[in-house]
Coordinates of C-alpha atoms in Angstrom, one line a residue:
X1 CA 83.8 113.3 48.2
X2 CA 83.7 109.7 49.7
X3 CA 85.2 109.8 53.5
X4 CA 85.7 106.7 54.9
X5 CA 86.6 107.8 59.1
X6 CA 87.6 105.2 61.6
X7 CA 87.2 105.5 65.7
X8 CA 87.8 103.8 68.8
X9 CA 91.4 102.9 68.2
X10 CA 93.8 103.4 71.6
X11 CA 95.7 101.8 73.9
X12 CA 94.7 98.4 75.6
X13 CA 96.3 95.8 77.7
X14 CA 96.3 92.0 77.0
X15 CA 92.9 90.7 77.1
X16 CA 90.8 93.9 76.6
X17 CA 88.5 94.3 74.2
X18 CA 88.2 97.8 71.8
X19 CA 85.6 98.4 69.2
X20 CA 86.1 100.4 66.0
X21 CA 83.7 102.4 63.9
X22 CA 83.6 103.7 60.3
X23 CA 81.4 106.1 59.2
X24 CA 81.0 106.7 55.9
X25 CA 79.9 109.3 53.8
X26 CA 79.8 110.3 50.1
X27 CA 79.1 107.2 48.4
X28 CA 75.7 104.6 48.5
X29 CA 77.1 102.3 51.5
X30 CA 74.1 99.3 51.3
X31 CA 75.6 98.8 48.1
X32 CA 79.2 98.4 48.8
X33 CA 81.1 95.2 50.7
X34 CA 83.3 96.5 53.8
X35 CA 86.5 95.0 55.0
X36 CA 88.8 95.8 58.0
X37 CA 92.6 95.9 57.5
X38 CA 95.5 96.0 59.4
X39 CA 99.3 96.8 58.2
X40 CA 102.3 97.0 60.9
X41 CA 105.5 98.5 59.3
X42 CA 107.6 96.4 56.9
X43 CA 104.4 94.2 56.2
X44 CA 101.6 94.2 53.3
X45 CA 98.1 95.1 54.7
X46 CA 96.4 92.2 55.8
X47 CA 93.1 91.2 55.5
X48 CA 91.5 91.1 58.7
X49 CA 87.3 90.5 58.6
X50 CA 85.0 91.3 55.8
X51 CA 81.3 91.6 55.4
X52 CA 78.6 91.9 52.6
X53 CA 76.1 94.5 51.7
X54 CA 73.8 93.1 53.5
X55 CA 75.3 91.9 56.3
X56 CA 74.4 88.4 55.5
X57 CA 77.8 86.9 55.0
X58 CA 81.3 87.7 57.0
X59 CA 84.4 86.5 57.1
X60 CA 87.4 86.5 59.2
X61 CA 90.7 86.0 59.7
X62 CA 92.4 82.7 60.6
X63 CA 94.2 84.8 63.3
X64 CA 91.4 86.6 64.5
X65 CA 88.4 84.2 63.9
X66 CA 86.4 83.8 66.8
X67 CA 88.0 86.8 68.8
X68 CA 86.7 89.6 66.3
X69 CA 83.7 90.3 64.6
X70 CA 82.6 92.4 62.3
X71 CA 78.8 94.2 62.1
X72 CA 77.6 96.7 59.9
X73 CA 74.5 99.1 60.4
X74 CA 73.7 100.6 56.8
X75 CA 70.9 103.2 58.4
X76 CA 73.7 104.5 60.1
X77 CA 76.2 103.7 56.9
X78 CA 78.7 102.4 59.4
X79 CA 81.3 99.0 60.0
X80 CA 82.1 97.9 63.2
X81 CA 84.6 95.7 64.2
X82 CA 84.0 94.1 68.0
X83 CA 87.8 92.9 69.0
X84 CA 87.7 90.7 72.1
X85 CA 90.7 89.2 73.8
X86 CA 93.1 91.3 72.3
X87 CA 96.5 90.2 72.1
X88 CA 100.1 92.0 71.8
X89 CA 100.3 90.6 68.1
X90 CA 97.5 92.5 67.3
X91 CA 98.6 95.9 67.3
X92 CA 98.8 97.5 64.0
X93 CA 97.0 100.4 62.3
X94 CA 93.4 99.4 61.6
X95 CA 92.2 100.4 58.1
X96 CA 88.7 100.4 57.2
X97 CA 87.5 100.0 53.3
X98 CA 84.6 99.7 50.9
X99 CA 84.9 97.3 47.9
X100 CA 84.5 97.7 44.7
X101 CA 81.4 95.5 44.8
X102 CA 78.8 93.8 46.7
X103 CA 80.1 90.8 48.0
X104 CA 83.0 90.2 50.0
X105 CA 86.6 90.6 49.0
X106 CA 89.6 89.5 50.6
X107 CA 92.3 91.4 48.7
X108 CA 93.6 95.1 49.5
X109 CA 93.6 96.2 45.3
X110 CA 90.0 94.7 45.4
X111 CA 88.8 97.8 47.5
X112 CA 88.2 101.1 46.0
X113 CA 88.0 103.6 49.3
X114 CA 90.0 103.2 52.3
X115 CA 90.0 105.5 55.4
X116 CA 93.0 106.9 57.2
X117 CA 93.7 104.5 59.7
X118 CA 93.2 103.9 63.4
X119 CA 96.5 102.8 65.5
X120 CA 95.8 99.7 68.2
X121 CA 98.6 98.7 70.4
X122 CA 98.1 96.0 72.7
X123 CA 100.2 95.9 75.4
X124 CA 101.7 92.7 77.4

C-alpha cells in the first residue's frame, strides 16, 4: 500500500526554524509531484509549497515565500520542507501529498495520496 509518513513536527517558539520529512513508500516517487499542506480547524487545506518530479521547479506560498522551502531527495523517496522564521500564524497541521502527476499542483483534489499529518504550533 502507498504510505505517505511525515516527521519533525513539535513545538517551537517565534523565530525558530523546524524541518519536516516525508518518506514514502509504495508507489514510484521520481514520478510523482509533491506538495506540503497545512489545514487549522474551521479552514480548507491550504496550499503551502510544491515541487516537481524532478526537483527542477517549486513553488510557494505568498505567506510563506522566502521563509520555507521545499527539497526533495528521490534516492531517498523523501520531501522536505525547511521552515525558517517561524511565526505564531503558522501553526497548523502539516500534510504532505503526492500528485496525481508530474508537475506541480496547487489544489488539494489535485493530489492522489496524502499522509496523516504532522501538528506545528508556534508559540509567541
Amino acid at each position: 500500500q502507498v504510505q505517505l509518513v511525515e516527521s519533525g513536527g513539535g513545538l517551537v517558539q517565534a523565530g525558530g526554524s523546524l524541518r519536516l520529512s516525508c518518506a514514502a513508500s509504495g508507489l514510484t516517487f521520481s514520478a510523482y509531484a509533491m506538495g506540503w499542506f497545512r489545514q487549522t480547524p474551521g479552514k480548507e487545506r491550504e496550499f503551502v509549497a510544491g515541487i516537481s518530479w524532478s526537483g527542477g521547479n517549486t513553488y510557494a506560498a505568498d505567506s510563506v515565500k522566502g521563509r520555507f522551502t521545499i527539497s526533495r531527495d528521490n534516492a531517498k523517496k523523501t520531501v522536505y520542507l525547511q521552515m525558517n522564521s517561524l511565526k505564531p500564524e503558522d501553526t497548523a497541521v502539516y500534510y504532505c501529498a503526492a500528485a496525481g502527476s508530474p508537475a506541480v499542483r496547487f489544489g488539494p483534489r489535485e493530489y492522489t495520496y496524502w499522509g496523516q499529518g504532522t501538528q506545528v504550533t508556534v508559540s509567541s
